[in-house]
């Protein structure tokens, strides 16, 4: 256990400044001691994942994912009560089906099996770039329908107009930012 020693502050420092500094030190202490949960199906150094132990109905996954349409966007959010960010939403949906996926979008770089757009299926994941960096993963969605070559996906959108879980079409800005599609489900 780490022993915290009393900090000596300069005499001219205000109470609020001391309090904020103490809060910062406490926050750094908590985050430096945070452990990581084991992720049995996820190895960030490998594109191989363990198959789910039971057969997953992809349509059931989409029906479940659609239940969260209109849940507000919240940066760092990972449940419907507080809100979702894009990767928190994907992780929450897949976890319901006992499938462990990364919590952070950049960890999808080597996760799952990359799929050509022409071979995409519902339940596959679409990864998008950041707006200002076309090579860095910054957003993720779940393919929910494919009709006549038109792909629609569910995602927790952070845009000023949406700021919630929505369904979008893979066209326009989304298509221009798409980096790849990855398959997690067999």
Tab-separated table of C-alpha atoms in Angstrom:
chain	number	residue	atom	x	y	z
A	1	UNK	CA	0.000	0.000	0.000
A	2	UNK	CA	1.260	3.460	-0.883
A	3	UNK	CA	1.642	5.882	1.998
A	4	UNK	CA	0.642	9.434	1.185
A	5	UNK	CA	2.681	12.060	2.932
A	6	UNK	CA	1.384	15.486	3.874
A	7	UNK	CA	2.269	18.020	1.209
A	8	UNK	CA	3.820	21.354	2.171
A	9	UNK	CA	2.322	24.225	0.190
A	10	UNK	CA	3.803	27.689	-0.236
A	11	UNK	CA	2.346	30.161	2.271
A	12	UNK	CA	0.818	32.435	-0.388
A	13	UNK	CA	-1.216	29.669	-2.081
A	14	UNK	CA	-5.016	30.079	-1.796
A	15	UNK	CA	-7.253	27.411	-0.288
A	16	UNK	CA	-8.859	26.686	-3.690
A	17	UNK	CA	-5.485	26.317	-5.377
A	18	UNK	CA	-4.328	23.948	-2.605
A	19	UNK	CA	-7.566	21.982	-2.909
A	20	UNK	CA	-7.250	21.677	-6.708
A	21	UNK	CA	-3.621	20.641	-6.441
A	22	UNK	CA	-4.557	18.023	-3.842
A	23	UNK	CA	-7.354	16.750	-6.101
A	24	UNK	CA	-4.916	16.480	-9.006
A	25	UNK	CA	-2.414	14.499	-6.914
A	26	UNK	CA	-5.206	12.230	-5.646
A	27	UNK	CA	-6.487	11.632	-9.207
A	28	UNK	CA	-2.990	10.799	-10.442
A	29	UNK	CA	-2.590	8.393	-7.533
A	30	UNK	CA	-5.837	6.602	-8.373
A	31	UNK	CA	-5.083	6.277	-12.074
A	32	UNK	CA	-1.517	5.118	-11.496
A	33	UNK	CA	-2.762	2.330	-9.236
A	34	UNK	CA	-5.567	1.197	-11.518
A	35	UNK	CA	-5.270	-2.381	-12.639
A	36	UNK	CA	-6.522	-3.866	-15.848
A	37	UNK	CA	-9.188	-6.509	-16.142
A	38	UNK	CA	-8.260	-9.655	-17.971
A	39	UNK	CA	-9.655	-9.867	-21.456
A	40	UNK	CA	-9.702	-13.558	-22.333
A	41	UNK	CA	-10.824	-13.116	-25.952
A	42	UNK	CA	-8.695	-10.058	-26.703
A	43	UNK	CA	-5.011	-9.907	-27.459
A	44	UNK	CA	-4.045	-6.486	-28.888
A	45	UNK	CA	-0.920	-7.953	-30.508
A	46	UNK	CA	-2.846	-10.505	-32.543
A	47	UNK	CA	-5.570	-10.438	-35.163
A	48	UNK	CA	-6.685	-13.867	-33.962
A	49	UNK	CA	-9.549	-13.968	-31.505
A	50	UNK	CA	-11.228	-16.830	-29.763
A	51	UNK	CA	-14.567	-17.739	-31.283
A	52	UNK	CA	-17.571	-17.259	-29.046
A	53	UNK	CA	-18.403	-20.396	-27.091
A	54	UNK	CA	-21.974	-20.296	-28.372
A	55	UNK	CA	-23.463	-19.435	-31.709
A	56	UNK	CA	-24.421	-15.765	-31.883
A	57	UNK	CA	-27.501	-14.721	-33.809
A	58	UNK	CA	-26.378	-11.578	-35.635
A	59	UNK	CA	-29.952	-10.356	-36.075
A	60	UNK	CA	-30.457	-10.644	-32.294
A	61	UNK	CA	-27.294	-8.559	-31.805
A	62	UNK	CA	-28.702	-5.834	-34.071
A	63	UNK	CA	-32.113	-5.895	-32.358
A	64	UNK	CA	-30.349	-5.491	-29.017
A	65	UNK	CA	-28.116	-2.689	-30.353
A	66	UNK	CA	-31.157	-0.828	-31.724
A	67	UNK	CA	-32.641	-0.656	-28.212
A	68	UNK	CA	-30.118	2.069	-27.434
A	69	UNK	CA	-30.993	4.426	-30.294
A	70	UNK	CA	-31.355	7.936	-28.835
A	71	UNK	CA	-29.250	7.213	-25.731
A	72	UNK	CA	-27.218	10.424	-25.298
A	73	UNK	CA	-23.583	10.640	-26.328
A	74	UNK	CA	-21.153	10.983	-23.436
A	75	UNK	CA	-17.394	10.999	-23.846
A	76	UNK	CA	-16.078	7.989	-21.922
A	77	UNK	CA	-19.631	6.691	-21.439
A	78	UNK	CA	-20.113	2.954	-21.462
A	79	UNK	CA	-23.689	2.277	-20.335
A	80	UNK	CA	-27.183	3.455	-21.248
A	81	UNK	CA	-27.789	5.156	-17.891
A	82	UNK	CA	-24.916	7.619	-18.251
A	83	UNK	CA	-24.599	7.624	-22.039
A	84	UNK	CA	-22.201	6.111	-24.567
A	85	UNK	CA	-19.215	7.104	-26.574
A	86	UNK	CA	-18.707	5.123	-29.781
A	87	UNK	CA	-16.445	2.378	-28.434
A	88	UNK	CA	-18.325	2.187	-25.132
A	89	UNK	CA	-21.514	1.515	-27.092
A	90	UNK	CA	-19.916	-1.248	-29.188
A	91	UNK	CA	-18.339	-2.865	-26.132
A	92	UNK	CA	-21.637	-2.747	-24.203
A	93	UNK	CA	-23.572	-4.411	-27.039
A	94	UNK	CA	-21.005	-7.154	-27.652
A	95	UNK	CA	-20.536	-7.799	-23.925
A	96	UNK	CA	-24.260	-8.639	-23.695
A	97	UNK	CA	-23.443	-11.588	-25.980
A	98	UNK	CA	-20.322	-12.520	-23.959
A	99	UNK	CA	-17.958	-11.299	-26.671
A	100	UNK	CA	-15.018	-9.287	-25.452
A	101	UNK	CA	-13.983	-6.461	-27.779
A	102	UNK	CA	-11.598	-3.562	-27.185
A	103	UNK	CA	-12.815	-0.539	-25.245
A	104	UNK	CA	-10.663	1.936	-27.187
A	105	UNK	CA	-11.035	2.442	-30.950
A	106	UNK	CA	-7.295	2.444	-31.656
A	107	UNK	CA	-7.102	-1.115	-30.271
A	108	UNK	CA	-9.148	-2.318	-33.258
A	109	UNK	CA	-6.127	-1.767	-35.516
A	110	UNK	CA	-5.186	-5.441	-35.136
A	111	UNK	CA	-8.433	-6.901	-33.832
A	112	UNK	CA	-10.773	-9.252	-35.666
A	113	UNK	CA	-10.581	-10.098	-39.352
A	114	UNK	CA	-10.588	-7.327	-41.930
A	115	UNK	CA	-13.341	-7.662	-44.503
A	116	UNK	CA	-13.821	-6.098	-47.934
A	117	UNK	CA	-16.830	-3.794	-48.110
A	118	UNK	CA	-18.427	-6.108	-50.685
A	119	UNK	CA	-18.282	-8.980	-48.148
A	120	UNK	CA	-19.610	-6.997	-45.173
A	121	UNK	CA	-22.377	-8.497	-43.042
A	122	UNK	CA	-24.566	-7.234	-40.230
A	123	UNK	CA	-22.668	-7.327	-36.954
A	124	UNK	CA	-19.371	-6.373	-38.604
A	125	UNK	CA	-17.679	-3.254	-37.279
A	126	UNK	CA	-16.763	-0.189	-39.327
A	127	UNK	CA	-13.759	1.853	-38.225
A	128	UNK	CA	-13.393	5.492	-39.189
A	129	UNK	CA	-10.576	8.009	-39.100
A	130	UNK	CA	-10.427	11.175	-37.078
A	131	UNK	CA	-11.599	14.261	-38.960
A	132	UNK	CA	-8.172	15.891	-38.884
A	133	UNK	CA	-6.030	12.751	-39.241
A	134	UNK	CA	-7.148	10.359	-41.966
A	135	UNK	CA	-4.774	7.600	-40.804
A	136	UNK	CA	-5.743	7.388	-37.119
A	137	UNK	CA	-8.760	5.392	-35.949
A	138	UNK	CA	-11.198	7.670	-34.167
A	139	UNK	CA	-14.713	6.250	-34.484
A	140	UNK	CA	-16.553	2.919	-34.698
A	141	UNK	CA	-20.010	1.632	-35.618
A	142	UNK	CA	-21.899	-1.659	-35.978
A	143	UNK	CA	-23.257	-2.585	-39.414
A	144	UNK	CA	-27.010	-3.051	-38.931
A	145	UNK	CA	-28.316	-3.475	-42.488
A	146	UNK	CA	-27.148	-3.955	-46.040
A	147	UNK	CA	-29.727	-3.480	-48.785
A	148	UNK	CA	-28.868	-3.200	-52.482
A	149	UNK	CA	-25.254	-2.458	-51.577
A	150	UNK	CA	-26.208	0.352	-49.174
A	151	UNK	CA	-24.685	-0.127	-45.729
A	152	UNK	CA	-26.274	1.334	-42.605
A	153	UNK	CA	-24.606	1.308	-39.219
A	154	UNK	CA	-25.373	2.111	-35.596
A	155	UNK	CA	-23.022	4.357	-33.640
A	156	UNK	CA	-22.801	6.782	-30.756
A	157	UNK	CA	-22.335	10.008	-32.681
A	158	UNK	CA	-20.580	12.953	-31.063
A	159	UNK	CA	-21.582	15.509	-33.701
A	160	UNK	CA	-23.197	18.754	-32.567
A	161	UNK	CA	-26.497	17.909	-34.274
A	162	UNK	CA	-26.821	14.298	-33.143
A	163	UNK	CA	-24.956	13.664	-29.836
A	164	UNK	CA	-26.702	10.305	-29.357
A	165	UNK	CA	-26.826	6.729	-30.639
A	166	UNK	CA	-28.131	6.868	-34.198
A	167	UNK	CA	-28.348	4.898	-37.418
A	168	UNK	CA	-26.418	6.357	-40.349
A	169	UNK	CA	-25.739	5.437	-43.960
A	170	UNK	CA	-22.220	4.719	-45.122
A	171	UNK	CA	-21.996	7.608	-47.558
A	172	UNK	CA	-20.690	11.158	-47.734
A	173	UNK	CA	-18.391	12.087	-44.853
A	174	UNK	CA	-18.733	8.647	-43.280
A	175	UNK	CA	-17.603	6.904	-46.458
A	176	UNK	CA	-14.710	9.335	-46.906
A	177	UNK	CA	-13.528	8.664	-43.329
A	178	UNK	CA	-13.974	4.860	-43.413
A	179	UNK	CA	-10.699	3.054	-42.786
A	180	UNK	CA	-11.766	-0.604	-42.744
A	181	UNK	CA	-14.397	-3.139	-41.735
A	182	UNK	CA	-13.545	-5.838	-39.229
A	183	UNK	CA	-15.400	-9.042	-38.425
A	184	UNK	CA	-15.606	-10.275	-34.848
A	185	UNK	CA	-18.486	-12.743	-35.152
A	186	UNK	CA	-17.966	-16.015	-37.027
